[in-house]
Every structure is written in C-alpha cells, then in structure tokens.
Coordinates of C-alpha atoms and ligand atoms in Angstrom, one line a residue:
G1 CA 31.6 140.9 82.2
V2 CA 34.7 142.7 83.6
G3 CA 34.4 145.2 80.8
L4 CA 34.1 148.0 83.4
F5 CA 37.9 147.9 84.0
G6 CA 40.2 150.3 82.3
S7 CA 37.6 152.5 80.8
S8 CA 37.6 156.2 81.6
L9 CA 34.6 157.7 83.3
K10 CA 33.1 161.1 82.5
E11 CA 32.5 163.6 85.2
P12 CA 28.7 164.0 85.1
S13 CA 28.5 167.7 84.3
C14 CA 30.7 169.0 87.1
Y15 CA 29.1 170.8 90.1
V16 CA 25.6 169.8 89.0
A17 CA 24.2 167.2 91.4
T18 CA 22.3 164.5 89.7
F19 CA 19.0 163.8 91.3
F20 CA 18.3 160.3 92.4
L21 CA 15.2 158.1 91.9
K22 CA 14.7 156.4 95.2
K23 CA 13.0 153.4 96.4
G24 CA 12.2 152.7 100.1
E25 CA 12.8 155.0 103.0
I26 CA 16.1 156.5 104.0
P27 CA 16.2 157.4 107.7
K28 CA 15.6 161.1 108.3
W29 CA 18.6 161.4 110.7
L30 CA 21.0 160.4 107.9
Q31 CA 22.3 163.9 107.0
G32 CA 25.8 164.4 105.6
T33 CA 28.1 163.3 102.8
L34 CA 29.7 160.0 101.9
I35 CA 32.8 161.0 100.0
R36 CA 34.8 158.3 98.3
N37 CA 37.9 157.9 96.2
G38 CA 39.3 155.5 93.6
P39 CA 40.8 155.2 90.2
G40 CA 38.6 156.4 87.3
M41 CA 40.7 157.0 84.2
H42 CA 43.1 154.4 82.8
K43 CA 43.6 155.8 79.4
I44 CA 45.0 159.2 78.4
G45 CA 45.3 160.0 74.7
D46 CA 46.8 156.9 73.2
T47 CA 48.5 155.8 76.4
V48 CA 47.2 153.3 78.9
Y49 CA 48.1 152.4 82.4
N50 CA 49.0 148.8 83.3
H51 CA 47.5 148.6 86.8
W52 CA 44.2 149.4 88.3
F53 CA 45.9 151.4 91.1
D54 CA 47.4 153.7 88.5
G55 CA 44.2 155.4 87.4
M56 CA 43.6 159.1 87.8
A57 CA 41.8 159.7 91.1
L58 CA 38.1 160.2 90.7
L59 CA 36.3 161.6 93.8
H60 CA 32.6 161.1 94.2
S61 CA 30.1 162.0 96.8
F62 CA 26.6 161.1 97.9
T63 CA 24.9 163.9 99.9
F64 CA 22.0 163.1 102.1
K65 CA 19.8 166.1 102.8
D66 CA 16.3 166.0 104.1
G67 CA 15.4 162.7 102.5
E68 CA 17.0 163.5 99.2
I69 CA 20.3 162.2 97.9
F70 CA 22.6 164.1 95.5
Y71 CA 25.5 162.6 93.6
R72 CA 28.5 164.3 92.1
S73 CA 31.9 163.2 90.8
K74 CA 35.0 165.0 89.8
Y75 CA 38.6 164.1 88.9
L76 CA 41.2 165.2 91.4
R77 CA 43.0 168.1 89.7
S78 CA 46.4 166.8 90.9
D79 CA 49.6 168.1 89.3
T80 CA 49.8 164.7 87.8
Y81 CA 46.4 165.0 86.2
R82 CA 47.2 168.4 84.9
S83 CA 50.5 167.3 83.3
N84 CA 48.9 164.3 81.8
M85 CA 46.0 166.3 80.3
E86 CA 48.3 169.0 79.0
A87 CA 50.5 166.4 77.2
N88 CA 47.5 164.2 76.3
R89 CA 49.4 161.2 77.4
I90 CA 50.7 159.6 80.6
V91 CA 53.8 161.6 81.7
V92 CA 53.9 160.7 85.5
S93 CA 54.8 157.3 86.8
E94 CA 52.3 155.5 88.9
F95 CA 52.4 152.2 90.9
G96 CA 52.3 149.9 87.9
T97 CA 53.3 152.2 85.1
M98 CA 56.6 153.9 84.5
A99 CA 56.4 157.0 82.4
Y100 CA 58.9 159.4 80.9
P101 CA 58.2 163.1 81.0
D102 CA 59.7 163.8 77.7
P103 CA 60.1 161.1 75.1
C104 CA 62.1 163.4 72.7
K105 CA 65.0 163.8 75.1
N106 CA 67.5 161.1 75.7
I107 CA 66.0 159.1 78.5
F108 CA 69.4 158.1 79.8
A109 CA 70.4 161.7 80.4
K110 CA 67.1 162.1 82.3
A111 CA 67.7 158.9 84.2
F112 CA 71.0 160.2 85.6
S113 CA 69.4 163.3 86.9
Y114 CA 66.8 161.1 88.6
L115 CA 69.5 158.9 90.1
S116 CA 71.2 161.9 91.6
H117 CA 68.0 162.5 93.6
T118 CA 68.0 158.9 94.9
I119 CA 64.4 158.9 95.9
P120 CA 62.4 160.0 92.9
D121 CA 59.6 162.6 93.1
F122 CA 56.4 160.6 93.4
T123 CA 53.0 161.2 92.0
D124 CA 50.3 163.3 93.7
N125 CA 47.5 161.3 92.1
C126 CA 45.9 160.6 95.5
L127 CA 43.5 157.9 94.5
I128 CA 43.1 155.7 97.6
N129 CA 41.3 157.3 100.4
I130 CA 39.8 160.5 102.0
I131 CA 41.4 161.5 105.2
R132 CA 40.8 164.3 107.8
C133 CA 43.6 166.5 109.1
G134 CA 42.6 169.3 111.4
E135 CA 39.4 170.6 110.0
D136 CA 40.2 169.8 106.4
L137 CA 39.7 166.9 104.1
Y138 CA 42.4 165.4 101.9
A139 CA 42.6 162.8 99.2
S140 CA 45.4 160.4 100.0
T141 CA 47.7 157.8 98.4
E142 CA 50.9 156.3 99.7
T143 CA 53.5 158.9 98.6
N144 CA 54.6 162.0 100.4
Y145 CA 51.7 164.0 98.9
I146 CA 48.1 164.6 99.9
R147 CA 45.7 167.0 98.2
K148 CA 43.2 169.1 100.0
I149 CA 39.7 168.8 98.6
D150 CA 36.4 170.7 99.0
L151 CA 33.7 168.5 100.4
E152 CA 30.9 170.4 98.8
T153 CA 32.3 171.0 95.3
L154 CA 34.9 168.2 95.1
E155 CA 37.3 170.8 93.9
T156 CA 41.0 170.2 94.4
N157 CA 43.0 172.6 96.6
E158 CA 46.6 172.8 97.8
K159 CA 49.1 170.0 97.7
V160 CA 50.6 169.1 101.1
D161 CA 54.1 167.6 101.1
Y162 CA 54.6 165.7 104.3
R163 CA 58.4 166.1 103.8
K164 CA 58.1 169.8 104.5
Y165 CA 57.0 169.0 108.1
V166 CA 58.5 165.6 109.0
A167 CA 61.0 163.2 107.6
L168 CA 58.6 161.0 105.5
N169 CA 58.9 159.7 101.9
L170 CA 55.9 157.5 102.1
A171 CA 52.8 157.6 104.3
T172 CA 49.8 155.4 104.6
S173 CA 46.4 156.4 103.2
H174 CA 44.7 154.9 106.3
P175 CA 45.3 157.2 109.3
H176 CA 43.6 156.8 112.7
Y177 CA 41.7 159.5 114.6
D178 CA 41.2 160.0 118.4
T179 CA 38.1 161.5 120.0
N180 CA 39.8 164.9 120.3
G181 CA 40.1 165.2 116.6
N182 CA 43.8 164.4 116.3
T183 CA 45.0 162.3 113.3
Y184 CA 47.7 159.7 113.5
N185 CA 49.5 158.3 110.6
M186 CA 52.6 156.2 109.9
G187 CA 55.1 156.4 107.1
T188 CA 58.6 155.5 106.0
S189 CA 61.6 157.8 106.1
I190 CA 64.3 156.6 103.7
G191 CA 68.0 157.2 104.2
D192 CA 67.5 160.3 106.2
K193 CA 70.9 160.9 108.1
G194 CA 71.9 157.4 106.8
K195 CA 68.9 155.7 108.4
T196 CA 65.7 154.2 107.3
K197 CA 62.9 154.3 109.8
Y198 CA 59.2 154.0 110.2
Q199 CA 57.7 157.1 111.7
I200 CA 54.5 157.5 113.6
I201 CA 53.1 161.0 113.4
K202 CA 50.4 163.0 115.2
I203 CA 48.7 165.7 113.3
P204 CA 46.9 167.8 115.9
Q205 CA 43.3 169.0 115.7
S206 CA 43.2 172.7 114.6
K207 CA 42.3 175.3 117.2
P208 CA 40.2 178.4 116.5
G209 CA 42.4 181.1 115.0
D210 CA 45.1 178.7 113.8
K211 CA 47.1 179.7 110.7
E212 CA 46.6 177.7 107.5
H213 CA 48.3 174.3 107.7
A214 CA 48.9 174.7 111.4
C215 CA 48.0 171.1 111.9
F216 CA 51.0 170.2 109.7
T217 CA 53.5 172.7 111.2
N218 CA 52.5 171.4 114.6
C219 CA 52.8 167.8 113.4
E220 CA 55.0 165.7 115.7
V221 CA 56.8 162.4 115.4
I222 CA 55.5 160.2 118.2
C223 CA 57.9 157.4 117.6
S224 CA 60.6 156.3 115.2
I225 CA 61.1 152.6 114.6
P226 CA 64.4 151.7 113.0
S227 CA 63.9 149.5 110.0
R228 CA 65.7 146.1 110.3
S229 CA 67.4 147.0 107.0
L230 CA 68.5 150.3 105.6
L231 CA 67.8 149.4 102.0
R232 CA 64.7 147.1 102.5
P233 CA 62.1 148.6 104.7
S234 CA 58.8 146.8 105.0
Y235 CA 55.9 148.0 102.9
F236 CA 52.7 148.7 104.9
H237 CA 49.2 149.9 104.0
S238 CA 47.7 150.5 107.4
F239 CA 48.3 150.1 111.1
G240 CA 46.3 149.5 114.3
M241 CA 45.7 151.8 117.3
T242 CA 44.4 150.8 120.8
E243 CA 43.9 153.2 123.7
N244 CA 47.5 152.8 124.8
Y245 CA 49.4 151.2 121.9
I246 CA 50.1 151.5 118.2
V247 CA 50.3 148.2 116.4
F248 CA 52.8 148.0 113.6
I249 CA 53.4 144.9 111.5
E250 CA 56.8 144.7 109.9
Q251 CA 56.1 142.2 107.2
P252 CA 58.5 140.4 104.8
F253 CA 56.9 142.3 101.9
K254 CA 59.6 144.9 101.4
L255 CA 60.4 147.9 99.3
D256 CA 63.9 147.7 97.7
I257 CA 65.3 151.2 97.9
L258 CA 68.1 150.5 95.4
K259 CA 65.6 149.2 92.9
L260 CA 63.4 152.2 93.6
A261 CA 66.2 154.6 93.0
T262 CA 67.2 153.0 89.7
A263 CA 63.7 152.1 88.4
Y264 CA 63.5 155.0 85.9
F265 CA 66.9 154.1 84.5
R266 CA 65.9 150.4 84.2
G267 CA 62.5 151.2 82.7
V268 CA 60.5 149.2 85.3
N269 CA 57.6 150.3 87.5
W270 CA 57.5 150.9 91.2
A271 CA 55.5 147.7 91.8
S272 CA 58.6 145.7 90.7
C273 CA 60.5 147.2 93.6
L274 CA 58.4 145.4 96.1
G275 CA 59.8 142.0 97.1
W276 CA 58.3 139.1 99.0
Y277 CA 60.5 137.1 101.4
P278 CA 58.4 134.1 102.4
N279 CA 61.2 132.6 104.6
D280 CA 61.4 135.7 106.8
K281 CA 59.4 136.4 109.9
T282 CA 56.7 139.0 110.4
Y283 CA 57.5 141.2 113.3
I284 CA 54.8 142.7 115.5
H285 CA 55.7 146.0 117.1
L286 CA 53.7 147.5 119.9
I287 CA 54.4 151.1 120.6
D288 CA 53.4 152.6 123.9
R289 CA 51.6 155.8 123.1
E290 CA 52.4 157.3 126.5
T291 CA 56.2 156.6 126.7
K292 CA 56.6 156.6 122.9
K293 CA 58.7 153.5 123.2
I294 CA 58.5 150.1 121.5
L295 CA 57.9 147.2 123.8
S296 CA 61.1 145.2 124.1
T297 CA 59.5 141.7 123.7
K298 CA 60.2 140.4 120.2
Y299 CA 56.7 139.3 119.1
Y300 CA 56.6 137.7 115.7
T301 CA 54.6 135.4 113.5
D302 CA 55.0 133.5 110.2
A303 CA 55.5 135.4 106.9
L304 CA 52.2 137.1 105.8
V305 CA 51.0 140.0 103.8
V306 CA 48.6 142.5 105.4
Y307 CA 47.0 145.5 103.8
H308 CA 44.1 146.3 106.1
H309 CA 44.0 146.3 109.9
V310 CA 40.4 145.9 111.1
N311 CA 40.6 147.0 114.7
A312 CA 42.8 146.6 117.8
Y313 CA 42.1 146.8 121.5
E314 CA 43.3 145.8 125.0
E315 CA 41.8 143.3 127.3
D316 CA 43.1 141.8 130.6
G317 CA 46.8 142.6 129.8
H318 CA 46.7 141.6 126.2
V319 CA 46.6 143.6 123.0
I320 CA 44.2 142.0 120.5
F321 CA 44.3 143.0 116.9
D322 CA 42.4 141.8 113.8
I323 CA 43.9 142.1 110.3
V324 CA 43.0 140.9 106.8
A325 CA 46.0 138.9 105.7
Y326 CA 47.3 136.8 102.9
N327 CA 49.8 134.0 102.6
D328 CA 51.8 135.7 99.9
N329 CA 52.1 139.0 97.9
S330 CA 50.0 138.0 94.9
L331 CA 47.2 140.5 95.6
Y332 CA 48.9 143.4 93.8
D333 CA 49.6 141.2 90.8
M334 CA 45.9 140.5 90.5
F335 CA 45.1 144.1 89.8
Y336 CA 47.0 144.4 86.6
L337 CA 44.4 145.5 84.0
K338 CA 45.3 142.6 81.7
I339 CA 44.4 140.2 84.5
L340 CA 41.3 142.0 85.6
K341 CA 40.0 142.0 82.0
L342 CA 40.2 138.3 81.6
D343 CA 36.9 136.4 81.6
D344 CA 36.5 133.6 84.1
A345 CA 37.7 130.9 81.7
A346 CA 40.8 132.8 80.7
F347 CA 41.5 133.7 84.2
E348 CA 41.5 130.1 85.3
K349 CA 43.8 129.2 82.4
Q350 CA 46.4 131.8 83.0
G351 CA 48.1 129.6 85.5
K352 CA 49.0 132.0 88.2
T353 CA 47.3 131.4 91.5
F354 CA 46.2 134.1 93.9
S355 CA 46.1 133.8 97.6
S356 CA 42.8 134.5 99.3
P357 CA 42.4 136.8 102.3
S358 CA 41.4 135.7 105.8
C359 CA 40.6 137.8 108.8
R360 CA 43.1 136.8 111.5
R361 CA 43.1 137.7 115.2
F362 CA 46.3 138.0 117.1
V363 CA 46.4 138.1 120.9
I364 CA 49.6 139.6 122.3
P365 CA 50.2 139.2 126.1
L366 CA 51.8 142.4 127.4
Q367 CA 53.4 140.7 130.4
H368 CA 54.4 137.2 131.4
D369 CA 56.1 135.5 134.3
K370 CA 59.8 135.4 133.6
N371 CA 60.0 131.9 135.0
V372 CA 57.6 130.4 132.6
E373 CA 59.0 127.5 130.6
L374 CA 60.0 128.0 127.0
G375 CA 57.3 126.8 124.6
T376 CA 54.4 127.8 127.0
N377 CA 51.4 129.6 125.5
I378 CA 51.4 132.8 127.6
V379 CA 48.0 133.9 126.4
T380 CA 45.7 133.8 129.4
L381 CA 42.6 135.2 127.7
E382 CA 39.7 132.8 127.3
N383 CA 37.5 132.4 124.2
T384 CA 40.4 132.5 121.7
T385 CA 42.5 130.0 120.0
A386 CA 45.2 132.6 119.2
S387 CA 48.4 131.7 121.0
A388 CA 51.7 133.3 121.9
L389 CA 54.5 130.9 122.7
K390 CA 57.4 132.0 124.8
E391 CA 60.8 131.4 123.2
K392 CA 64.3 132.2 124.2
D393 CA 66.1 135.6 123.9
G394 CA 62.9 137.6 124.4
Y395 CA 61.1 136.2 121.4
V396 CA 57.4 135.3 121.5
Y397 CA 55.9 133.4 118.6
C398 CA 52.3 134.4 117.9
K399 CA 49.8 132.3 116.1
P400 CA 46.5 133.8 115.0
E401 CA 43.0 132.6 115.3
I402 CA 41.2 132.6 111.9
L403 CA 38.0 134.6 112.4
F404 CA 36.6 134.8 108.9
E405 CA 37.6 133.7 105.4
G406 CA 37.4 135.7 102.1
I407 CA 36.7 139.2 103.4
E408 CA 38.4 142.5 102.4
L409 CA 37.9 146.2 102.7
P410 CA 36.9 145.9 106.4
R411 CA 35.1 148.7 108.2
I412 CA 33.8 149.0 111.8
N413 CA 31.7 151.4 113.8
Y414 CA 34.7 153.8 114.3
D415 CA 33.4 154.8 117.7
Y416 CA 34.7 151.3 118.7
N417 CA 38.1 151.8 117.2
G418 CA 40.7 150.8 119.9
K419 CA 37.9 149.3 122.0
K420 CA 36.5 145.8 122.4
Y421 CA 34.1 145.4 119.5
R422 CA 31.9 142.8 117.9
Y423 CA 31.1 143.6 114.3
I424 CA 33.1 143.8 111.1
Y425 CA 31.5 145.1 107.9
A426 CA 33.3 144.1 104.8
S427 CA 33.3 143.0 101.2
K428 CA 33.2 139.3 100.5
V429 CA 35.6 138.2 97.8
Q430 CA 35.8 134.8 96.2
W431 CA 38.6 134.0 93.8
R432 CA 38.4 137.3 91.9
P433 CA 39.3 140.5 93.5
V434 CA 36.0 142.2 92.7
P435 CA 33.7 141.7 95.6
T436 CA 30.2 140.4 94.9
K437 CA 28.8 140.6 98.4
I438 CA 28.6 142.8 101.5
I439 CA 29.0 141.0 104.7
K440 CA 28.5 141.7 108.4
C441 CA 30.6 139.4 110.6
D442 CA 29.7 138.8 114.3
I443 CA 32.9 138.0 116.0
L444 CA 31.1 136.8 119.2
T445 CA 28.8 134.2 117.5
K446 CA 31.0 133.7 114.4
T447 CA 27.9 134.2 112.2
C448 CA 27.5 136.5 109.2
Y449 CA 24.8 138.3 107.4
E450 CA 25.3 138.8 103.6
W451 CA 23.8 141.1 101.0
R452 CA 24.1 140.2 97.3
E453 CA 22.3 140.7 94.0
D454 CA 22.9 139.6 90.5
H455 CA 25.4 141.7 88.5
C456 CA 26.2 143.8 91.5
W457 CA 29.6 144.9 92.5
P458 CA 29.4 146.5 95.9
A459 CA 32.0 149.0 97.2
E460 CA 33.5 149.0 100.6
P461 CA 30.6 149.4 103.0
V462 CA 30.7 152.4 105.4
F463 CA 29.0 152.3 108.8
V464 CA 27.2 155.4 110.0
R465 CA 25.9 155.4 113.6
A466 CA 22.4 156.4 114.5
P467 CA 22.1 159.6 116.6
E468 CA 20.8 157.8 119.7
A469 CA 22.8 154.7 119.2
K470 CA 23.0 152.3 122.2
E471 CA 24.4 149.3 120.6
E472 CA 27.5 148.9 118.3
D473 CA 25.3 148.1 115.3
D474 CA 22.7 150.8 115.7
G475 CA 23.1 152.6 112.4
V476 CA 23.2 152.1 108.7
L477 CA 25.6 150.7 106.2
L478 CA 26.2 152.6 103.0
S479 CA 27.6 151.1 99.8
S480 CA 27.7 152.3 96.2
I481 CA 26.8 149.4 93.9
V482 CA 28.2 149.2 90.4
S483 CA 26.1 147.1 88.1
S484 CA 27.9 145.0 85.5
D485 CA 24.7 144.7 83.6
P486 CA 24.5 147.6 81.1
K487 CA 20.7 147.7 81.4
T488 CA 20.6 148.5 85.1
S489 CA 22.0 151.6 86.6
S490 CA 24.3 151.9 89.6
F491 CA 22.9 152.8 92.9
L492 CA 23.6 153.7 96.5
L493 CA 22.4 151.1 98.9
V494 CA 21.3 151.8 102.5
L495 CA 21.2 148.7 104.8
D496 CA 20.1 148.6 108.4
A497 CA 23.4 147.6 110.0
K498 CA 21.6 145.6 112.7
T499 CA 19.3 143.4 110.6
F500 CA 21.1 143.8 107.2
K501 CA 17.7 144.5 105.7
E502 CA 17.6 147.0 102.8
L503 CA 16.2 150.4 103.9
G504 CA 16.4 151.9 100.5
R505 CA 18.4 152.5 97.4
A506 CA 18.9 155.4 95.1
S507 CA 19.7 154.9 91.5
V508 CA 22.2 157.2 89.9
T509 CA 21.6 158.3 86.4
A510 CA 25.4 158.7 85.9
D511 CA 28.1 156.0 85.7
I512 CA 29.5 155.1 89.1
H513 CA 33.1 153.8 89.2
L514 CA 34.5 151.0 91.2
D515 CA 36.3 152.7 94.0
L516 CA 38.5 152.0 97.0
H517 CA 37.8 153.9 100.3
G518 CA 35.9 156.8 101.7
L519 CA 34.5 158.6 104.7
F520 CA 31.1 159.7 105.9
I521 CA 31.0 163.4 107.0
P522 CA 28.0 164.1 109.1
E523 CA 26.2 167.4 108.5
K524 CA 27.1 169.9 111.2
S525 CA 24.0 170.5 113.3
Ligands
LIG601 C1 53.2 155.5 93.6 C2 54.1 154.7 94.6 C3 53.6 153.7 95.4 C4 52.1 153.5 95.3 C5 51.4 152.6 95.9 C6 49.9 152.5 95.7 C7 49.2 153.4 94.9 C8 49.3 151.5 96.4 C9 47.9 151.2 96.5 C10 47.5 150.2 97.3 C11 46.1 149.8 97.4 C12 45.0 150.5 96.8 C13 45.9 148.7 98.2 C14 44.6 148.2 98.6 O1 44.6 147.2 99.4 C15 54.5 153.0 96.4 C16 54.6 151.5 96.0 C17 54.0 153.1 97.8 C18 55.9 153.6 96.4 C19 56.4 154.1 95.2 C20 55.5 155.1 94.6
LIG602 FE1 43.2 150.4 101.7

C-alpha cells in the first residue's frame, strides 16, 4: 500500500502536544526537540499537485522532556500556504506543478509580465529542511526564501529573502555549520551583472545585542565560482565542507535559465527546466576557505547526479569526500505522485527504469609532482581503491570507490563533519524510493547494521550524541516511523547508535507524515 501518498494530513489540534504511549526506556540525558519538515498536503480544494516535492510544508516535532515525549505538527504558514487557502486552490507554482494566480485573466497577458521579470518569483513553501542561522531556526527549500519558525509552537514567523542581502536566486536547503555557530550555504546567482555564478556564503553567529536579522545583514560571500555556462548552471542540492576546503560538485544536471524564464508562458513546471547531459563531465571544485580561491587543478569525474553529500575531510594531503550518487537524473521523476501511487506490479510494468543510489568515495590529491607521467594514479593514500589519474592541461580524472549500495538520506555524527569519520546512518532503499530500513554503515569494516519491521517506513535517521560521548557512535539514532498498515500507529523509534538495538519507541496517536529532513535541538542546560 502506497495509499499514504498524496493525502492531506490534519494538524492534530494545534499547540496541544499529544502524549505518547511508550515502550522501553529512553535515556534520561536525551532532552531536546527533534524538529522535521516535509510535504504534508497535496490537495487544495479541487486542485492537486503532481509531485511529492510540491506539497505544503508540514513541520513536526518530538520533544523529549524528563522521560516523556510530546508530538506536535503544524503547517508552515508560508505566503504560498495562505494564498492557496484563501483561494481554496493551488495558486502558486511548485517544483512539479505550474499554477496560475488568476484563471479568469488572460494567462498570456500575465505571462508577458512574468517574462519581463526573467527570473520568476519563487515559492516560499519551505518544505525540505530545518536550518539554523544565528540563534534562529528556519524552514528551508531551494528558492531564495526561508521562513523563520518557532521551535516550541511551530508557528511561522518572518520570511527572509536571501536576495536582500546577497546575490542569490537559489540556495540549498543543506547548509553546514562550524563549531563557532556560523552557517555556510551555497546558492546560484543568475544573470547578475550579466554573469551566472555559484556563491558560497557565510551567515555569522549572532552576538549578544545584535539587531534582528543581523546574521543576514552581516552575511558575506566567501567565494564566487563562475558557472561554465551563463544560461545553464548546474543544479545542486548540497555541498561538502572540510576544515580547510569547500567541496562543490558541478554536475551535468543543469537548470536551463531560458526554460525557467519562459515556463509560465509555456505552461510547464520548473522540473522540466532541469536537463541531464550524460556526455558531459562532472567537475569537482575545491575552494580554499582561507584564501577563498578555487584550486586551479581541474578535477573531474564521469557524469553523475548527486543530491546528498555525506561528509568530507582531509588526510595526508588529500581531500576525501563521500556522496550518494546516481548514474542518471531519474530520481526526481520517481517522485511524481502518479508514479508513487502505483502498486508494485503496475510500477514494474510502466517501463521507465530508475537508477539506484550508491555511496561513493572520492579521494582528491591536493598536490602532486609536476614531473609525474600522464596517466599515473596520484592518490598516495592507502586503504582506498579511489583513484585520480593525472592528465594533460591540468586535468585530473577521479574515479570513486563504491562504499555502499542503495542508501539515501545519509546522516553522520555532526561533531565529525569535516573530520575523518567512520559511520554513516542512512535509509536503505531498494527499487522504490520509499525506504524500508534504517542502516548504519561502518566505513572501516565495510559492514552494516540494519533495522526493519513489517509495514514500516522509516524517516531519515538523526544521530544525537551522548553527553559523555567518547566514541563516534556513542549516542542514539532517532527516526519517525510511518506505518503503512492502517491498524498500527506511527511511532518514534530510538535506537542505540552503537549496537543498533532498540532502546524504546513511542506511539503517536496522530498521523505522522513521510518527511524529508530535520534537526535535533538539544535542551539548553
Ligand atoms: C521551486 C523551485 C525549485 C524547487 C526544488 C525543490 C523543491 C527540490 C527538492 C528536492 C529534494 C527534496 C531532493 C531530495 O533529495 C527549483 C528546481 C530549485 C528551481 C525552481 C523553483
Ligand atoms: Fe536533501
């Protein structure tokens, strides 16, 4: 049963936490809130969205307090949500659905006014992730908007438009953080002063006495990377960060700006403006965080599509980074609701094949002897089959080592971000996009632990470190589990991250939606 897709979830009586029935023992030190985001409403009035990534953002949270867990969920009150509710139909375009604000007016007249703006005004339906900027939390998507949210009540606060502070039309929903509380993100600036570029920005930690939004007014562009092409910048969903470098993958999965600018007029969705160029290369850019310059060596690999970076770090003069990658761009097609709703038999029959993800490790040598012969593997690190072949004109061809097959939504102990690490926590996917297992992958021994149960669809697992943690996996793993069996309720699962044994679960008396990403906010002690 994939009947769970495309329905619209109710907000269980807003602001009232639903008490959990619990089984087992949840560690006493686990105090704080797991806050997550994802699409929760795919039908408004008589109109329906086409794609799962279009749904109205539904926030939900699990608060751990003195051995009890409270659940709450609330739709993000974005401008998009309000306009849709007021009109009782879809009036704002999303990733897979083009909408027209006013059907009574001549759509062509409208289209011309949109054309004159070139880059349309995008949605603020921030449905992908929860991010931290300064002291505040925001719901995020991939447009120029993020929405401030209240951790306790899940209420929606102001809309921040990145464009007011830096030249950015798109930004990822997966920023990075350093230990000083600064946030780093990447985005794309389209056609500004006749150029299209990728921008790396630093949003500083707020200081006591700072004005509202100080972190945005103090936001700085660390590095601008010119796009290879003015009208076809690469699409990207995340990036990597080591102690000294930013890892940016310029993949041949590209956004066509002319298509984007004319999409309204042509009546097609944003998704159709993404193009896959399998004969192109994938360029790997390393940006020195200190000098703010891109390394001049032209590292590249074969055409691939990546959404999630897992981690990146430096070792003995190499930058090592792990990503979950695909051999083509079919993933986004898989999430059309008409595909998701197919039963297994119909899915197999529909003919289209979907590529499966693999976790790949790239090892990039930062320096090499200029006299080394062309064709030589310049990786000097042991214990990896990843290679980097020296070619002429400053090119280096990188071949990955496949670490694990069939994993997505990777998470790590974030204390190890940018550092040598050993464990990946992820969802295990087979040939359907809905994960059925949670997995812990040990990079050192190449072994995995798995958790699964009948009818259970686990969300992205989130690692929370134990207070006195000594080892990387000292902590718990949290995942909300949606049951596809109408007789069983959904629950929050707490696993011991080391042993992968269940520590406890808490059933929720409300419906839980399948979501995307989230963040654990520890209780301030
Ligand atoms: C609205 C909009 C976009 C939305 C993209 C979204 C919503 C992507 C979601 C991706 C996810 C959830 C990936 C998971 O791996 C684009 C194409 C950036 C640009 C045009 C406007
Ligand atoms: Fe993501």
